[in-house]
Short mmCIF file of C-alpha atoms in Angstrom, two decimals:
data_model
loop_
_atom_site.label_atom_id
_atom_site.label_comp_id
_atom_site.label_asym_id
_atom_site.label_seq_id
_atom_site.Cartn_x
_atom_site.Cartn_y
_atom_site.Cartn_z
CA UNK J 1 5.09 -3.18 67.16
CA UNK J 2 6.70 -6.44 68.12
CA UNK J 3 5.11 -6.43 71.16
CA UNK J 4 1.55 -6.67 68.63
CA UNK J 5 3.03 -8.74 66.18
CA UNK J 6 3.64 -11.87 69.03
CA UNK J 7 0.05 -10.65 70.98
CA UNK J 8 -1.38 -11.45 67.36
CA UNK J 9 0.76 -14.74 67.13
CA UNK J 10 -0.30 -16.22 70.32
CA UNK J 11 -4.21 -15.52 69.67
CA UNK J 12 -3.93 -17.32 66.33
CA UNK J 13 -2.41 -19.88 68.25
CA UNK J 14 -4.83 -20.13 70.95
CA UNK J 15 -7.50 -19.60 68.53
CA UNK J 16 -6.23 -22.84 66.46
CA UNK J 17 -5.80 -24.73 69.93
CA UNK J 18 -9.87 -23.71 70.52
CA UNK J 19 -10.44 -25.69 67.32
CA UNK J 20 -9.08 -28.77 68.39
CA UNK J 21 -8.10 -31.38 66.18
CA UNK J 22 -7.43 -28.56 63.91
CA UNK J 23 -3.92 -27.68 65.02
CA UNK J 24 -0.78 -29.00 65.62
CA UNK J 25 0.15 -26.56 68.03
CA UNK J 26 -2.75 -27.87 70.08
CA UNK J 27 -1.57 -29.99 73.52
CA UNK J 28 -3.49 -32.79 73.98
CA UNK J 29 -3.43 -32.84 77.96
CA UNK J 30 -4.48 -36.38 77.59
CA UNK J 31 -1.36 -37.11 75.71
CA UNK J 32 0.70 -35.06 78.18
CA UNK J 33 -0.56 -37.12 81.08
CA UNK J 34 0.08 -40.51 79.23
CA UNK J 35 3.78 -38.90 79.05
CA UNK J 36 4.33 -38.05 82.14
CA UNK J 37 2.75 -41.41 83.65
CA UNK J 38 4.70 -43.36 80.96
CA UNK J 39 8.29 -41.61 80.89
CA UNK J 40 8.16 -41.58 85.03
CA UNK J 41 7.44 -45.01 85.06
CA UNK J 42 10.40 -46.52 82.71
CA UNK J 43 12.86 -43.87 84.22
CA UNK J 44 12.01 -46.30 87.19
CA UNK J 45 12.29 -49.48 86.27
CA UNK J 46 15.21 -48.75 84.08
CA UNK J 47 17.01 -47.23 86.24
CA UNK J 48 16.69 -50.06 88.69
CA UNK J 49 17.10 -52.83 86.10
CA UNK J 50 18.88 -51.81 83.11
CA UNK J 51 21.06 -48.56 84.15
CA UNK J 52 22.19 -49.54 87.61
CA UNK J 53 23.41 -52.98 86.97
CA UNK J 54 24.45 -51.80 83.09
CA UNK J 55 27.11 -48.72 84.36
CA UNK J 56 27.96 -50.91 87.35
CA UNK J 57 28.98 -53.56 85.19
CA UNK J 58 30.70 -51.20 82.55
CA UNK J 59 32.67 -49.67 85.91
CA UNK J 60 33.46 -53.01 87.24
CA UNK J 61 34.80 -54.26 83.76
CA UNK J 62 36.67 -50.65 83.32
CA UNK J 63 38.27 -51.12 86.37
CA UNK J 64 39.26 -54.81 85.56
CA UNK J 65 41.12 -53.19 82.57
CA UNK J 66 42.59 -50.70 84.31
CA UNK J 67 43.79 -52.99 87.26
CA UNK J 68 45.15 -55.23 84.94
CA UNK J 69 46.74 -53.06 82.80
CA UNK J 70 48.77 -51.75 85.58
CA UNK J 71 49.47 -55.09 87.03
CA UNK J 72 51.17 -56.02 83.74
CA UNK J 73 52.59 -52.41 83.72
CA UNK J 74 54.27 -53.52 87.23
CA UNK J 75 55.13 -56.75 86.49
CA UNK J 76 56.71 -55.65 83.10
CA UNK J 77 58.88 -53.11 85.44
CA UNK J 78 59.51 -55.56 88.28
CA UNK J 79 61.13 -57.94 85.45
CA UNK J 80 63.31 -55.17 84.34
CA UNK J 81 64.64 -54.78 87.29
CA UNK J 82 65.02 -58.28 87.71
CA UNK J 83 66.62 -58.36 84.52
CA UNK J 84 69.29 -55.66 85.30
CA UNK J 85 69.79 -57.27 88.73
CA UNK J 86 70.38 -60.94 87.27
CA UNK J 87 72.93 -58.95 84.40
CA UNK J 88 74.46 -56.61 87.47
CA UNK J 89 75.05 -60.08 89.52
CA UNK J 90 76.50 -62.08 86.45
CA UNK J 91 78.71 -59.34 85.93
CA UNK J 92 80.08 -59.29 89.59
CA UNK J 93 80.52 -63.13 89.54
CA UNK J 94 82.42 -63.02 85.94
CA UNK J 95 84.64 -60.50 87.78
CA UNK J 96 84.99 -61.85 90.97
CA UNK J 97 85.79 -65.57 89.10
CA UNK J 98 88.27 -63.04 86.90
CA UNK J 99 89.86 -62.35 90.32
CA UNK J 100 89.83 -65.54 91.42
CA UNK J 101 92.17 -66.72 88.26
CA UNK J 102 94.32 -63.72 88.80
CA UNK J 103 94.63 -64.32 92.05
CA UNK J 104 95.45 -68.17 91.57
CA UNK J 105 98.14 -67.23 88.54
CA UNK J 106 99.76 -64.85 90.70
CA UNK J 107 100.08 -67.55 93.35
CA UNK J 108 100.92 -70.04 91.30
CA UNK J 109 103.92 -67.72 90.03
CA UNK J 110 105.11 -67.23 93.26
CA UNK J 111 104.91 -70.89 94.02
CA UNK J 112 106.81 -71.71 91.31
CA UNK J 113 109.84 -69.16 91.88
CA UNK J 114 109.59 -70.35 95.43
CA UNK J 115 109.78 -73.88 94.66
CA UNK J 116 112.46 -73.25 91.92
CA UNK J 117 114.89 -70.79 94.32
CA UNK J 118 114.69 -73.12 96.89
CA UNK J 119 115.24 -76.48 95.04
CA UNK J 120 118.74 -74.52 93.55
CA UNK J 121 119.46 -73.52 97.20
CA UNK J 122 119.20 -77.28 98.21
CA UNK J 123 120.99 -78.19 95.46
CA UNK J 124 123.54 -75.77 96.21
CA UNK J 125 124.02 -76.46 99.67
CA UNK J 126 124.04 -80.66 98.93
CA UNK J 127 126.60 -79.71 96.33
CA UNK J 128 128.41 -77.63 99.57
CA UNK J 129 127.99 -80.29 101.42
CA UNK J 130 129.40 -82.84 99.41
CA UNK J 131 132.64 -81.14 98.51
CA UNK J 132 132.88 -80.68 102.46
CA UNK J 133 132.65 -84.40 102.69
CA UNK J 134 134.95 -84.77 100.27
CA UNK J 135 137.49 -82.55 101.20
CA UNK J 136 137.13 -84.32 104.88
CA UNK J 137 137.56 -87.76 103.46
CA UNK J 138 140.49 -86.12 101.07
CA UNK J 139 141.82 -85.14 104.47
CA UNK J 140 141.59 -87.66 106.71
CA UNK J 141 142.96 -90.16 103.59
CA UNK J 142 145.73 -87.99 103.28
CA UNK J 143 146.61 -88.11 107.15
CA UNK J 144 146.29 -92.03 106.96
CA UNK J 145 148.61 -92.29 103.86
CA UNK J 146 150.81 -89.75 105.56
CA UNK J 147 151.08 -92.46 108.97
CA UNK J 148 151.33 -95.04 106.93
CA UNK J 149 154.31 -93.78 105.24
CA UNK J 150 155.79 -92.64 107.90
CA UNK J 151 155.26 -96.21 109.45
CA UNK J 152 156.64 -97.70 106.34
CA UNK J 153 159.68 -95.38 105.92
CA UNK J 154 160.08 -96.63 109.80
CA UNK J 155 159.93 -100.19 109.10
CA UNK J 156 162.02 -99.54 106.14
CA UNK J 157 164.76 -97.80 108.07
CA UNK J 158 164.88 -100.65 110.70
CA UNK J 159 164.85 -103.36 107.99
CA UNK J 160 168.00 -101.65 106.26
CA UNK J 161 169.71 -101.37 109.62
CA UNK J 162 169.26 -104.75 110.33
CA UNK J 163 170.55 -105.42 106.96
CA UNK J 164 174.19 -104.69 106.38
CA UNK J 165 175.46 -101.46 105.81
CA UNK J 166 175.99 -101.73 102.18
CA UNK J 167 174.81 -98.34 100.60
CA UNK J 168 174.48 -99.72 97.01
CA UNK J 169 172.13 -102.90 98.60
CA UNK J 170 170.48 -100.87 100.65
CA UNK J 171 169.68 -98.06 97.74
CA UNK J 172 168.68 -101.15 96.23
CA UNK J 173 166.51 -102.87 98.95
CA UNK J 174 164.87 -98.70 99.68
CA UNK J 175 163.51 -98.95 95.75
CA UNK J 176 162.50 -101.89 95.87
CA UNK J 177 160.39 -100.90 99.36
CA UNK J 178 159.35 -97.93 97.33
CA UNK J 179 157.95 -100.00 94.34
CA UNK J 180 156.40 -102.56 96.43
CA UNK J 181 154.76 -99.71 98.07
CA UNK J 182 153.49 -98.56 94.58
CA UNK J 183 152.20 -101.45 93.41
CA UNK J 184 149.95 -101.35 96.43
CA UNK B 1 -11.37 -52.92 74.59
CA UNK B 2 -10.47 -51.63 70.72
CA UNK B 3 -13.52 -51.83 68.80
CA UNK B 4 -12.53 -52.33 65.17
CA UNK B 5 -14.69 -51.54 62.42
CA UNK B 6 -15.68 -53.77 59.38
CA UNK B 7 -12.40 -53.36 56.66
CA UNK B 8 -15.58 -52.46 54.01
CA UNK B 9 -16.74 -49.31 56.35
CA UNK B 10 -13.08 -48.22 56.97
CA UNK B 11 -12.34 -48.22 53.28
CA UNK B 12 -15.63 -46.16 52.55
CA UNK B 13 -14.27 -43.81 55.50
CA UNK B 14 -11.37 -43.32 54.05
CA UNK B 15 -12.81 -42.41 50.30
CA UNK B 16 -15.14 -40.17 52.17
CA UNK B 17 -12.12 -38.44 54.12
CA UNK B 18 -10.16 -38.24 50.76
CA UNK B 19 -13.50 -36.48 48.46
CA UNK B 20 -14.14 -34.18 51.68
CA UNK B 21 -10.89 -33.20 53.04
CA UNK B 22 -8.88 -30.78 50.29
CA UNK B 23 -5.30 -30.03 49.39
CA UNK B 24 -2.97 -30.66 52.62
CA UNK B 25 -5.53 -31.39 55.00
CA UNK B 26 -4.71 -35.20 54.56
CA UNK B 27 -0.96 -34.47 55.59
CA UNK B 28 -1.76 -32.77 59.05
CA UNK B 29 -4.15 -36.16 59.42
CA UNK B 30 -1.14 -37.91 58.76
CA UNK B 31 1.03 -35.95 60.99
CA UNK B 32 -1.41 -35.63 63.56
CA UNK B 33 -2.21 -37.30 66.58
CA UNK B 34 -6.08 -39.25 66.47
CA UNK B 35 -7.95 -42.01 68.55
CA UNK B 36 -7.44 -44.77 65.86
CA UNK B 37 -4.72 -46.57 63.84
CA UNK B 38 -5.53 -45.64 60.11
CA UNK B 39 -4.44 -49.03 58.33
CA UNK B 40 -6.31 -47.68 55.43
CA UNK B 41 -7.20 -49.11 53.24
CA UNK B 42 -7.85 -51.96 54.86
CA UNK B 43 -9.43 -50.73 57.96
CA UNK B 44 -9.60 -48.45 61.19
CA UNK B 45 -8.48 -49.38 64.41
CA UNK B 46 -10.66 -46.86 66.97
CA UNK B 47 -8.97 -47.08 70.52
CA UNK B 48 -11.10 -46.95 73.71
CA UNK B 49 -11.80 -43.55 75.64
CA UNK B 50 -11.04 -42.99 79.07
CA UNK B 51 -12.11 -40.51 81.57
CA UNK B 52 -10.51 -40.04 84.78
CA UNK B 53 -11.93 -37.54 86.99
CA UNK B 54 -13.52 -35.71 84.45
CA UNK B 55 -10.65 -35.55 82.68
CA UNK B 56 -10.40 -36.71 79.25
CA UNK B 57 -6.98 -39.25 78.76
CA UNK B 58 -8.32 -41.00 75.91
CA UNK B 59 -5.80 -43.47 74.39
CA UNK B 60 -4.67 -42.42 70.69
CA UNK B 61 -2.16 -44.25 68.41
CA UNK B 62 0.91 -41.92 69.51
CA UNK B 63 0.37 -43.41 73.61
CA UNK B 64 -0.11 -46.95 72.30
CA UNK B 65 3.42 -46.08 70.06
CA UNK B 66 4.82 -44.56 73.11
CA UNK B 67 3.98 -47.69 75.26
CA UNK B 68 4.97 -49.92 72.73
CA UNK B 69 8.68 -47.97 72.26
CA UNK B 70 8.65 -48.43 76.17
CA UNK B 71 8.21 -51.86 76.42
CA UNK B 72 10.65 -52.41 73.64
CA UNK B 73 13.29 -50.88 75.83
CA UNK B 74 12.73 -52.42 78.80
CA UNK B 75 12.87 -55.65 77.11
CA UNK B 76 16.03 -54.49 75.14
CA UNK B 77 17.66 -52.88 78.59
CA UNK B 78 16.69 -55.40 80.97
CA UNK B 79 18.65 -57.91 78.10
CA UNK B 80 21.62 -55.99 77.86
CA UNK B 81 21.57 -55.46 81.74
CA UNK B 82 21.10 -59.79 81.89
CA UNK B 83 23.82 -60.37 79.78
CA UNK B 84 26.33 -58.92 81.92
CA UNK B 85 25.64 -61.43 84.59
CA UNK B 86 26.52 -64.07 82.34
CA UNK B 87 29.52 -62.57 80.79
CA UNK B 88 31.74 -59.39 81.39
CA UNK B 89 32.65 -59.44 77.55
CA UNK B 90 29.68 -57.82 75.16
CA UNK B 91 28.96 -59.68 72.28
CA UNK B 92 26.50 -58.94 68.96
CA UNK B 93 23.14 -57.16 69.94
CA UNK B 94 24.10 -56.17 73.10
CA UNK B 95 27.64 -54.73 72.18
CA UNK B 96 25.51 -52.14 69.93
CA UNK B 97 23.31 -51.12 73.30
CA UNK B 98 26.95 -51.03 75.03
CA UNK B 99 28.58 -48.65 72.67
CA UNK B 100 25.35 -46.36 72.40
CA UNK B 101 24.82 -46.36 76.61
CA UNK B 102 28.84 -45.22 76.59
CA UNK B 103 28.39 -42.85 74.27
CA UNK B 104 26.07 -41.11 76.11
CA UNK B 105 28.08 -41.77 79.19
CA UNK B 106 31.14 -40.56 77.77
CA UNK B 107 30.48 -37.95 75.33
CA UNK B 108 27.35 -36.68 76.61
CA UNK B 109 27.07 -36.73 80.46
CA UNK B 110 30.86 -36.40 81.31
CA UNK B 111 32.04 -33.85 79.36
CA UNK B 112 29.18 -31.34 79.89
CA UNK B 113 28.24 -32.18 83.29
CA UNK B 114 31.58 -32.92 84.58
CA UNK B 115 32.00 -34.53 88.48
CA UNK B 116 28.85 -36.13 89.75
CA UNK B 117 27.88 -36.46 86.32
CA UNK B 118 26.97 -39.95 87.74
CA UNK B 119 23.26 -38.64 88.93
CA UNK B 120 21.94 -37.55 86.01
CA UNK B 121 22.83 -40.27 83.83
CA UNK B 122 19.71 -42.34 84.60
CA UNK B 123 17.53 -39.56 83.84
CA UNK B 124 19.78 -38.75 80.51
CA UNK B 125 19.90 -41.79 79.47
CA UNK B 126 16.42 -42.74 79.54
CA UNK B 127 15.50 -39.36 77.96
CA UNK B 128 17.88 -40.31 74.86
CA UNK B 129 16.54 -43.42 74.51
CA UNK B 130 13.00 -42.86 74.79
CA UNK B 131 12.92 -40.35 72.03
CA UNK B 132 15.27 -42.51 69.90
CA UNK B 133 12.36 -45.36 69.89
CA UNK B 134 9.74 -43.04 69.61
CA UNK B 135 11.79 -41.26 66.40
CA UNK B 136 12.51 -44.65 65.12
CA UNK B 137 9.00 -46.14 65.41
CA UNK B 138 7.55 -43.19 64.24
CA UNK B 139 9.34 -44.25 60.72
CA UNK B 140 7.51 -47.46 60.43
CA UNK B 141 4.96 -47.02 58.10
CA UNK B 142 1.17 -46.83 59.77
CA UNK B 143 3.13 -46.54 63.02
CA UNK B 144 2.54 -42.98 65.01
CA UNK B 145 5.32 -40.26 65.56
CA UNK B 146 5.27 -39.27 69.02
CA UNK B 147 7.87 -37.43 69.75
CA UNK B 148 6.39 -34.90 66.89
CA UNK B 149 3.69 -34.05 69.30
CA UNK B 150 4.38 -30.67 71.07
CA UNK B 151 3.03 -32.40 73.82
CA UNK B 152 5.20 -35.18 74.25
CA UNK B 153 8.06 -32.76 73.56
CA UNK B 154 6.51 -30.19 76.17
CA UNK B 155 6.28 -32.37 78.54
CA UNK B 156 9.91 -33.99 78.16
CA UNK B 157 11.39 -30.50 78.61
CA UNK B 158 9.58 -30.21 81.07
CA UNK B 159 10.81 -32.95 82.96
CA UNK B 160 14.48 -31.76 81.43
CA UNK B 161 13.38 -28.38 83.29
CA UNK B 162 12.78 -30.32 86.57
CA UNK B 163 16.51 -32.10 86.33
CA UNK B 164 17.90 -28.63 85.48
CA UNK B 165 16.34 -26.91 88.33
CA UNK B 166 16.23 -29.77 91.42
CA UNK B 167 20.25 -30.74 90.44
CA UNK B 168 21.16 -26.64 90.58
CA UNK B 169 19.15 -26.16 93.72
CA UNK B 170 20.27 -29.61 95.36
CA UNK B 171 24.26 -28.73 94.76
CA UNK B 172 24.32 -25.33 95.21
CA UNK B 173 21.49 -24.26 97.78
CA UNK B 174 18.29 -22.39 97.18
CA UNK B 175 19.53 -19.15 97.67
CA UNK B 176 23.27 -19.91 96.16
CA UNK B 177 21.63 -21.08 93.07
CA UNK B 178 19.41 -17.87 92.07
CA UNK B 179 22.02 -15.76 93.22
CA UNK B 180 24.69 -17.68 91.09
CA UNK B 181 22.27 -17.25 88.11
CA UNK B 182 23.69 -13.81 87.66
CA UNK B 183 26.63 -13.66 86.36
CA UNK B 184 30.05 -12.06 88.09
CA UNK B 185 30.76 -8.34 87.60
CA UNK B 186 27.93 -6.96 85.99
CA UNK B 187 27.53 -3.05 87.44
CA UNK B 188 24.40 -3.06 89.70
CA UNK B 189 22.17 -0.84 87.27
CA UNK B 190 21.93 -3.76 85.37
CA UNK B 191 21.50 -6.24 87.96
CA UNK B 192 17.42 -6.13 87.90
CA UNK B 193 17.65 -6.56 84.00
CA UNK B 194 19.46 -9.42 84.25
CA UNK B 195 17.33 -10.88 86.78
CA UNK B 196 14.45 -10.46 84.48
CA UNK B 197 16.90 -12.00 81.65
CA UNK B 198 18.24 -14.58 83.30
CA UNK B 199 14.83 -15.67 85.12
CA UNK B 200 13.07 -16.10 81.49
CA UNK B 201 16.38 -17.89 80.27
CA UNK B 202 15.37 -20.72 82.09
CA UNK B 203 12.38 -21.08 80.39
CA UNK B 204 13.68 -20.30 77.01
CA UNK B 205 15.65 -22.97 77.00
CA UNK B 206 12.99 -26.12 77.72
CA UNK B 207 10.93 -24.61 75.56
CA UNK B 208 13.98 -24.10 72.56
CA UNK B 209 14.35 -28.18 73.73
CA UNK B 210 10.56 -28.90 73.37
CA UNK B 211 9.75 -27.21 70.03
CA UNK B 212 13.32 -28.19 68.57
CA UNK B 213 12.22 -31.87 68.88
CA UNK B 214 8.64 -31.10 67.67
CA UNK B 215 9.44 -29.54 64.63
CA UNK B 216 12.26 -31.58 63.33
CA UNK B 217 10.14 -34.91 64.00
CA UNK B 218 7.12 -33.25 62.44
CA UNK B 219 8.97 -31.46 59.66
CA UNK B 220 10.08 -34.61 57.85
CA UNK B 221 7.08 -36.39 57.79
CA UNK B 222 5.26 -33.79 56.54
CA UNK B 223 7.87 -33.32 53.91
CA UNK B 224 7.48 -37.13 52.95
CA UNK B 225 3.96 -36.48 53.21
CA UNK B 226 3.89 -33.76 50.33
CA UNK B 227 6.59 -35.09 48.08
CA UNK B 228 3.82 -38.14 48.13
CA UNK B 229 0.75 -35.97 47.69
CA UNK B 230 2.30 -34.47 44.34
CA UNK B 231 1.08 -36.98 42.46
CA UNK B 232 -2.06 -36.82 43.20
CA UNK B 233 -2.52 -32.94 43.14
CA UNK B 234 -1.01 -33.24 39.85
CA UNK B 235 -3.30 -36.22 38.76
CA UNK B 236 -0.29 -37.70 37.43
CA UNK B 237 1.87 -41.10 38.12
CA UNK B 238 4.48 -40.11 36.29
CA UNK B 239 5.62 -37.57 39.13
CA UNK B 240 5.87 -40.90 41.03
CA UNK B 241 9.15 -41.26 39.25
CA UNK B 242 10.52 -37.64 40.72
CA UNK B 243 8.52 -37.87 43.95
CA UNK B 244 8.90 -41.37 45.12
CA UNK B 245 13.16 -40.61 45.28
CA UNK B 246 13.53 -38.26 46.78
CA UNK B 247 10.40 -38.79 49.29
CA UNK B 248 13.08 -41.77 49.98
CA UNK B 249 15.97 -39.55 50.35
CA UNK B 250 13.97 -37.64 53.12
CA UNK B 251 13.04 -41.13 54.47
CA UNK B 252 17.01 -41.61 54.92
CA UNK B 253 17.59 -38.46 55.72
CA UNK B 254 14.83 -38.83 58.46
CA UNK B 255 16.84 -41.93 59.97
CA UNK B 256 19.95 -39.20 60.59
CA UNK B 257 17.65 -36.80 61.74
CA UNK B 258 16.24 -39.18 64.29
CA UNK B 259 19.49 -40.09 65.99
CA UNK B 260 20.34 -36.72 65.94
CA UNK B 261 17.51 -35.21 67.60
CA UNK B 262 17.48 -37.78 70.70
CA UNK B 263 21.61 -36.67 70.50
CA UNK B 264 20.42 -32.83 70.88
CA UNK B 265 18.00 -33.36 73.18
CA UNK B 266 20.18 -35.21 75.41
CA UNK B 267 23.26 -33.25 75.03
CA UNK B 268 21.54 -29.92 75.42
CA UNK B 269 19.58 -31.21 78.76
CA UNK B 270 22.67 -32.18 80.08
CA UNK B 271 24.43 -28.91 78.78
CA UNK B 272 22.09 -27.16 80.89
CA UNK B 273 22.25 -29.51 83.68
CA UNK B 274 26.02 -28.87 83.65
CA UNK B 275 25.85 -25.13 83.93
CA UNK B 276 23.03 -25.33 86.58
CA UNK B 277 25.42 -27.35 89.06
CA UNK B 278 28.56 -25.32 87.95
CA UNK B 279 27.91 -21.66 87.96
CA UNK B 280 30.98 -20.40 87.60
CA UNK B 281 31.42 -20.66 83.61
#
């Protein structure tokens, strides 16, 4: 039945296409060919002068974007690292300058005890040394005053033997040796 | 070339068409393809015959529409394509040509096609914007449709047919191709049907592609065409005031339908070019 229903469709088209004009189911062959010659010629020529250099140009500019969106991407990440290394390098140069002052207030510490022990020990041992001296002048003053007594009780002795033997004058003329001898 | 007649002899044509003709017969007229521009009622435009081998190819007002949509894009492509030379960034008239060519590009050709999508785009593109001038000049009042002749359409599908057929054949093989045409795991009793099915579904769907186009472009003209006529089978003006709106909402609605016919056409050819070069979905 279907099979007569769409024999019976295509006669009454084919019978409308006999009539010509009459249809507008009918192909115009003319038309077709006009269509054919018309489309094949502006695929053609567009496609040598408007789609070619058109896409090529959209790629080209597409790829410009791209490039240059990944060259900032890159240069974005290359001054991050640049970045951290700058803060990494600062921070190894505040620390090593931290070490430095340590370092120099340490030895500056020890310098100072140093300087301070020894300066006492010098002190010390001029102080030792100058009692030494002392005690040698002490000494050696102590042996001269000794001769020189000795020499004057000598002198004395002979004076008051070649004076007479008179014990009261000569208890007198010893003092008076004695005193003299004070009063120098 | 065009012989014109006097303005006086086209009107009197015209009355005499309008007492002899009846009912709708004025609308297919309308719709219809003929050898001469009807400016009535000022006057007739006859264009020239030609025979070429015996054969008739005649000029009629849709080829001279056809050329003219032709030479308008050439002129408009050949632009855009010159203004790239001068300048990498789009500007104005040319960023509107941009945005349409990568639409097609990009959500036309690439996602249905897929790799090597590249090929076809010429061919796609061309197709999508031949039928877009021809929808859009067909709108122009006195101007021709013809991309609401079934033969225009027939014969783009035809050429859609072609693409289909020579980019299966080139990627796959001869013999891959037809063999890949039936699909995986079907039990070999039904193997010959599906040769028979799958041998008329690649006629099925040019010609779904070629009357698609012809009956949408013809469809809204005629429409316009009878919303128009009501007045005067009802020998009244006053259905001017229901007719003429809504003949105008069709006109607008005729603007969407245009773009969205060259989109169908385009999208569908290159549907089918997709599944022609990738058999395997």
């Amino acid at each position: 039945m279907i099979a007569n229903l769409s024999f019976a469709f295509i006669a009454l088209v084919a019978s409308e296409t006999e009539g010509g004009s009459g249809s507008l189911l009918s192909v115009n062959g003319g038309l077709a060919f006009w269509t054919v010659v018309t489309f094949l010629l502006l695929l053609l020529v567009l496609k040598k002068f408007a789609w070619k250099p058109i896409l090529s140009a959209l790629k080209q500019r597409e790829d410009a974007i791209k490039d240059s969106l990944e060259q900032a991407e890159k240069a974005k990440e290359d001054a991050k690292k640049i970045l951290s290394e700058n803060q990494n390098s600062l921070a190894k140069a505040e620390e090593e300058a931290k070490k430095i002052i340590e370092q120099s207030k340490l030895f500056a510490e020890s310098l100072k005890e140093k300087m301070i022990t020894e300066s006492k020990e010098q002190a010390k041992r001029l102080i030792e040394e100058a009692s030494a001296e002392i005690d040698r002048k002490k000494n050696a003053a102590f042996d001269e005053l000794k001769n020189q007594i000795a020499e004057i009780s000598v002198n004395a002795a002979e004076k008051i033997l070649r004076e007479n033997l008179d014990a009261q004058k000569n208890k007198k003329i010893v003092d008076k040796y004695i005193s003299d001898i004070n009063k120098n | 070339m065009i012989d014109s007649t006097s303005t006086s002899k086209a009107i009197a044509d015209s009355l005499a068409a309008t007492q002899t003709e009846k009912g709708t017969d004025w609308i297919l007229h309308h719709v219809m393809d003929s050898n001469y521009f009807d400016f009535s009622p000022f006057l007739k435009l006859y264009l020239p015959h030609i025979q070429l081998f015996g054969f008739d190819i005649s000029l009629t007002r849709q080829i001279v529409i056809m050329w003219l949509g032709a030479i308008l894009l050439t002129v408009v492509m050949i632009g855009v394509a010159k203004s790239y030379k001068k300048s990498q960034i789009p500007k104005g008239f040319h960023n509107l040509w941009e945005i349409i060519i990568i639409f097609v590009r990009d959500e036309i050709a690439k996602p249905t096609i897929g790799k090597g999508y590249e090929k076809f785009l010429p061919y796609l593109l061309t197709a999508f914007f031949f039928i877009l001038f021809g929808n859009f000049l067909g709108l122009i009042p006195f101007s021709a449709t013809f991309t609401s002749n079934i033969a225009v359409t027939a014969t783009l599908a035809t050429f859609s047919f072609v693409v289909i057929q020579l980019g299966g054949i080139k990627t796959n093989g001869p013999f891959g191709y037809f063999k890949g045409l039936i699909p995986h795991g079907v039990p070999i009793l039904l193997i010959p049907i599906m040769v028979i099915v799958e041998f008329l579904g690649l006629f099925t769907k040019p010609f779904a592609l070629a009357i698609r186009l012809f009956a949408n472009m013809t469809a809204g003209h005629i429409v316009i065409y009878a919303l128009i006529s009501l007045i005067f089978v009802m020998h009244n003006i006053l259905w001017a005031g229901i007719a003429i709106p809504i003949a105008l909402f069709i006109y607008l609605l005729e603007i969407l339908v245009s773009l969205l016919q060259a989109y169908i056409f385009t999208i569908l050819s290159s549907l089918f070019i997709g599944m022609a070069v990738y058999q395997d979905h």
